[in-house]
Coordinates of C-alpha atoms in Angstrom, one line a residue:
M1061 CA 73.1 156.1 85.5
A1062 CA 71.0 153.6 84.7
Q1063 CA 71.1 153.2 81.0
S1064 CA 67.9 152.1 79.0
A1065 CA 67.3 150.2 75.3
P1066 CA 67.3 152.5 72.5
P1067 CA 63.5 153.0 71.6
A1068 CA 64.8 151.3 68.0
A1069 CA 65.8 148.0 70.2
L1070 CA 62.2 148.3 72.0
R1071 CA 60.4 148.1 68.4
D1072 CA 62.5 145.2 67.3
Q1073 CA 61.9 143.4 70.6
A1074 CA 57.9 143.9 70.2
H1075 CA 58.0 143.2 66.8
Q1076 CA 60.0 140.0 67.5
A1077 CA 57.3 139.1 70.4
R1078 CA 54.3 139.8 68.1
R1079 CA 55.4 137.6 65.2
G1080 CA 55.3 134.7 67.6
E1081 CA 58.8 134.1 68.9
P1082 CA 59.6 132.1 72.4
R1083 CA 60.0 133.5 74.9
Q1084 CA 61.3 132.8 78.0
P1085 CA 59.2 131.3 80.5
A1086 CA 58.3 133.4 83.5
A1087 CA 59.5 130.2 86.1
T1088 CA 61.7 127.2 85.5
P1089 CA 61.4 123.8 86.5
R1090 CA 63.9 123.6 89.2
R1091 CA 61.5 127.1 90.7
R1092 CA 58.2 125.1 90.2
V1093 CA 60.1 122.7 92.2
L1094 CA 60.6 124.9 95.0
T1095 CA 56.9 125.7 95.1
A1096 CA 54.1 123.9 96.3
P1097 CA 51.6 122.8 94.6
P1098 CA 47.6 123.8 93.9
V1099 CA 45.5 122.6 97.3
W1100 CA 42.8 121.0 94.9
R1101 CA 45.8 118.9 93.4
E1102 CA 46.8 117.6 97.0
L1103 CA 43.0 116.9 97.8
M1104 CA 42.9 114.9 95.0
L1105 CA 45.9 112.9 95.4
I1106 CA 44.5 112.1 98.9
V1107 CA 40.8 110.9 97.5
L1108 CA 42.9 108.8 94.9
F1109 CA 45.2 106.9 97.3
Y1110 CA 41.8 106.4 99.5
T1111 CA 40.7 105.2 96.9
G1112 CA 43.1 102.1 96.2
Y1113 CA 42.8 101.8 99.9
T1114 CA 39.0 100.9 99.8
L1115 CA 39.8 98.4 97.0
T1116 CA 42.1 96.6 98.9
R1117 CA 39.3 96.2 101.7
I1118 CA 37.0 95.0 98.8
V1119 CA 39.5 92.5 97.5
L1120 CA 39.9 90.9 101.0
V1121 CA 36.4 90.5 101.5
K1122 CA 36.1 88.6 97.6
D1123 CA 38.7 86.5 98.6
G1124 CA 38.6 85.5 102.6
T1125 CA 40.7 86.1 105.4
G1126 CA 41.9 82.4 105.3
P1127 CA 45.7 84.1 103.2
A1128 CA 46.1 86.7 106.0
F1129 CA 45.9 84.2 109.0
A1130 CA 48.4 82.1 107.1
H1131 CA 50.8 84.7 106.4
A1132 CA 50.3 85.4 110.3
G1133 CA 52.0 82.7 111.1
D1134 CA 54.5 82.3 108.6
I1135 CA 55.8 86.3 109.8
L1136 CA 55.5 84.3 113.6
H1137 CA 57.5 81.5 112.6
V1138 CA 60.5 84.2 111.1
E1139 CA 60.0 85.7 113.9
R1140 CA 60.7 83.1 116.1
F1141 CA 63.5 82.1 113.8
L1142 CA 65.4 85.2 114.0
G1143 CA 64.5 85.3 117.7
I1144 CA 63.3 89.1 117.5
D1145 CA 59.1 88.0 118.3
V1146 CA 58.6 90.4 120.8
E1147 CA 55.2 91.3 120.2
L1148 CA 53.8 89.1 123.0
G1149 CA 56.0 90.1 125.8
L1150 CA 54.9 93.7 125.2
N1151 CA 51.5 92.9 124.9
Q1152 CA 51.3 91.5 128.3
T1153 CA 53.1 94.5 129.8
L1154 CA 51.2 96.9 128.5
L1155 CA 48.0 95.0 129.9
G1156 CA 49.3 94.9 132.9
V1157 CA 49.2 98.5 133.2
P1158 CA 45.5 99.4 132.2
W1159 CA 46.0 103.4 132.4
L1160 CA 48.8 102.7 130.0
A1161 CA 47.0 100.5 127.6
R1162 CA 44.4 102.7 127.5
T1163 CA 46.7 105.8 126.6
A1164 CA 47.8 103.6 123.8
N1165 CA 44.6 102.4 122.0
I1166 CA 43.6 106.2 121.9
F1167 CA 46.9 107.2 120.7
Y1168 CA 47.1 104.6 118.0
A1169 CA 43.6 105.4 116.7
T1170 CA 43.8 109.3 116.5
M1171 CA 48.1 110.7 116.5
H1172 CA 48.6 108.5 113.0
F1173 CA 45.9 111.0 111.3
I1174 CA 46.7 113.7 113.6
V1175 CA 50.5 113.9 113.6
T1176 CA 50.8 113.3 110.0
L1177 CA 48.3 115.9 108.6
G1178 CA 49.4 118.5 110.9
V1179 CA 53.0 117.8 109.0
V1180 CA 51.8 118.0 105.7
V1181 CA 49.7 121.4 106.5
W1182 CA 52.6 123.0 108.1
L1183 CA 55.1 121.4 105.6
Y1184 CA 52.8 123.4 102.7
R1185 CA 52.2 126.6 104.7
Y1186 CA 55.8 127.1 106.0
R1187 CA 58.4 124.9 104.2
P1188 CA 57.4 125.2 100.3
Q1189 CA 60.9 124.5 98.9
D1190 CA 60.5 121.0 100.8
Y1191 CA 56.9 120.2 100.2
R1192 CA 57.4 118.4 96.9
W1193 CA 59.6 116.4 97.5
L1194 CA 59.0 115.1 100.5
R1195 CA 54.9 114.6 99.5
T1196 CA 56.0 112.5 96.6
S1197 CA 58.1 110.6 99.2
I1198 CA 55.3 109.6 101.0
M1199 CA 52.7 108.8 98.2
V1200 CA 55.0 106.5 96.5
A1201 CA 55.9 104.9 99.7
T1202 CA 52.1 104.5 100.7
G1203 CA 51.3 103.1 97.1
V1204 CA 53.9 100.2 97.4
A1205 CA 51.8 99.7 100.3
L1206 CA 49.0 99.4 98.8
L1207 CA 50.0 97.3 97.2
G1208 CA 51.5 95.2 99.4
F1209 CA 48.0 95.4 101.5
W1210 CA 46.7 93.8 98.4
L1211 CA 49.5 90.6 97.7
Y1212 CA 49.9 90.2 101.2
P1213 CA 47.5 90.7 103.5
L1214 CA 48.4 89.6 107.1
A1215 CA 46.3 89.3 109.9
P1216 CA 47.3 91.3 113.0
P1217 CA 48.4 89.5 116.0
R1218 CA 45.5 90.7 118.4
F1219 CA 43.5 88.3 116.4
L1220 CA 45.8 85.3 117.0
H1221 CA 44.4 84.4 120.7
S1222 CA 45.7 81.3 120.4
E1223 CA 49.0 82.9 120.2
G1224 CA 48.4 84.4 123.7
F1225 CA 47.7 87.7 122.1
V1226 CA 44.7 90.3 123.8
D1227 CA 43.5 93.1 122.2
P1228 CA 43.7 95.9 124.6
V1229 CA 40.6 97.8 123.1
T1230 CA 38.2 94.7 123.6
A1231 CA 39.6 93.6 126.8
L1232 CA 39.6 97.2 128.7
H1233 CA 36.5 98.1 126.8
S1234 CA 38.9 101.2 125.6
L1235 CA 38.5 103.5 123.2
G1236 CA 40.1 102.7 120.1
L1237 CA 40.2 102.8 116.5
Y1238 CA 38.5 99.1 115.7
A1239 CA 36.1 100.1 119.2
S1240 CA 33.2 99.7 117.0
D1241 CA 31.5 97.9 114.2
A1242 CA 31.5 101.3 112.0
S1243 CA 35.0 102.1 112.5
G1244 CA 35.8 98.6 111.6
S1245 CA 34.0 98.8 108.3
L1246 CA 36.0 101.8 107.0
T1247 CA 39.4 100.3 107.6
N1248 CA 41.1 97.2 106.1
Q1249 CA 42.5 95.6 109.7
Y1250 CA 44.5 93.2 107.3
A1251 CA 46.5 95.9 106.1
A1252 CA 49.6 95.4 108.5
M1253 CA 52.6 94.6 106.0
P1254 CA 54.3 96.7 105.3
S1255 CA 53.2 99.1 108.6
M1256 CA 52.4 102.6 107.6
H1257 CA 51.9 103.5 111.1
A1258 CA 55.5 103.1 111.4
G1259 CA 56.3 104.5 107.8
W1260 CA 54.7 107.6 108.5
A1261 CA 55.8 108.3 112.0
L1262 CA 59.4 107.8 110.7
W1263 CA 58.4 110.5 107.9
C1264 CA 57.0 113.2 110.1
G1265 CA 60.0 112.4 112.6
F1266 CA 62.6 113.0 109.8
I1267 CA 60.8 116.2 108.8
L1268 CA 60.7 117.6 112.3
V1269 CA 64.1 116.8 112.8
K1270 CA 65.3 118.3 109.7
L1271 CA 63.6 121.3 109.1
A1272 CA 61.9 122.2 112.4
S1273 CA 63.4 125.2 114.0
Q1274 CA 62.5 124.4 117.9
R1275 CA 64.6 122.6 120.0
W1276 CA 61.5 121.2 121.4
A1277 CA 59.7 120.4 117.9
K1278 CA 63.2 118.5 117.0
V1279 CA 63.0 116.4 119.8
L1280 CA 59.3 115.5 119.5
G1281 CA 60.7 114.2 115.9
A1282 CA 62.9 112.0 117.4
I1283 CA 60.7 110.8 120.1
Y1284 CA 57.3 110.1 118.2
P1285 CA 58.6 107.4 115.9
A1286 CA 59.9 105.1 118.5
T1287 CA 56.6 105.9 120.4
T1288 CA 54.7 104.8 117.6
V1289 CA 56.7 101.6 117.2
F1290 CA 56.2 100.9 120.8
V1291 CA 52.2 101.5 120.3
I1292 CA 51.9 99.4 117.2
L1293 CA 53.9 96.6 118.9
S1294 CA 52.1 96.2 122.3
T1295 CA 48.9 96.9 121.3
A1296 CA 49.0 93.7 119.2
N1297 CA 48.2 95.6 115.9
H1298 CA 51.7 95.0 114.1
Y1299 CA 54.7 92.7 114.0
V1300 CA 57.8 93.9 114.4
L1301 CA 58.7 92.9 110.3
D1302 CA 56.2 94.9 108.9
A1303 CA 57.6 97.4 110.9
V1304 CA 60.8 97.2 109.4
A1305 CA 59.4 96.8 106.3
G1306 CA 57.4 100.3 106.5
V1307 CA 60.6 102.0 107.9
A1308 CA 62.4 100.5 105.1
L1309 CA 59.9 101.6 102.5
I1310 CA 59.8 105.5 103.8
G1311 CA 63.0 105.5 104.3
G1312 CA 64.0 104.4 100.5
A1313 CA 60.9 106.3 98.9
L1314 CA 62.4 109.7 101.2
A1315 CA 66.0 108.6 99.2
L1316 CA 64.7 108.1 95.7
S1317 CA 62.6 111.4 95.9
W1318 CA 65.6 113.4 97.3
L1319 CA 67.8 112.4 94.3
V1320 CA 65.0 113.0 91.8
Y1321 CA 64.0 116.5 93.4
M1322 CA 67.1 118.1 94.9
R1323 CA 69.7 116.4 94.0
Y1324 CA 69.6 115.4 90.3
P1325 CA 66.9 117.5 88.7
E1326 CA 68.3 118.4 85.8
Q1327 CA 69.9 115.1 85.2
I1328 CA 66.0 113.5 85.6
R1329 CA 64.8 116.3 82.9
D1330 CA 67.3 115.7 80.3
A1331 CA 67.0 112.0 80.6
R1332 CA 63.2 112.0 80.4
Y1333 CA 64.2 114.3 77.4
R1334 CA 66.2 111.6 75.7
I1335 CA 63.5 108.9 76.6
V1336 CA 61.2 110.8 74.7
Q1337 CA 62.7 111.7 71.6
R1338 CA 63.7 107.9 70.9
M1339 CA 59.8 107.1 71.8
T1340 CA 59.4 109.5 69.2
Q1341 CA 61.5 108.5 66.6
R1342 CA 60.8 104.8 67.1
S1343 CA 56.7 105.8 66.4
G1344 CA 57.8 107.3 63.6
R1345 CA 56.6 110.9 64.3
P1346 CA 58.1 114.3 63.6
A1347 CA 60.3 115.8 65.9
G1348 CA 58.6 118.9 67.5
R1349 CA 55.3 117.9 67.0
S1350 CA 55.0 118.7 71.1
R1351 CA 56.4 121.7 72.3
A1352 CA 57.0 119.6 75.6
D1353 CA 58.8 117.1 73.8
S1354 CA 60.9 118.8 71.9
A1355 CA 62.4 121.4 74.1
P1356 CA 66.1 120.8 74.2
P1357 CA 67.6 119.7 77.4
G1358 CA 69.2 123.0 78.3
R1359 CA 65.5 125.1 78.1
A1360 CA 63.0 125.1 80.5
S1361 CA 60.0 123.5 79.0
G1362 CA 56.1 123.3 80.3
S1363 CA 57.3 120.1 81.7
R1364 CA 57.6 119.3 85.2
I1365 CA 59.0 116.7 87.8

């Protein structure tokens, strides 16, 4: 038979609650990590990152495109030295098959956004326990990429006509991301280093291979990044080196986010607590001024990772 607390004990508990003693939070930080955040917050993050991307385009217009073409020459020189300059060969091969070139143009213009957005929505809806760390990884990588677009503008190969590259969109009068002046004005065409087409594709492929339950989805997850890399190189929109940089950036961000959210969340929280305590002591502010700052490492506080 189940036993219940005596009335006196219940009165004591209620009395303690009325006196303002702290209660155990309903959800620990670990549980919050395993739930998806509100949609409005995610939409605000998207707006923030697009604003940053727009600022890189404004800076480019202000400073001119000279550095972007100089960097393109440097990239080609390094690739030729390493023997990995395969972009021109792929570009010429693609132009030899017009229907494939048109398909690649459409793929480049659409799948980068459709697949990424679809994976984000699927992740939010059906894998909320993995959403936070995976979302953080792509946002960290994209934030670093924005710095790359600003500090190292890079002209894509399709602008280097003297090197023999041909833009399949203009050559075939095909649909494409930069087929019109309007679409070109909304994008930074010199944001090639690192390649987020390659990086985001790897992120999507990793998630599908790791979390999808259907075999066909896992197969698509394995094929999609490789297909994307072929498309961005053969359409002369990216170089091998910036594709490698995008892949490495996403890989590092995934590893870092997994360590923070999934592998060592309590250790990271405790380390942050110690840093806050030291900063509080140095500033001369009495400990316990803030409930979040004064919570001991072993207790759940209102802070989030």
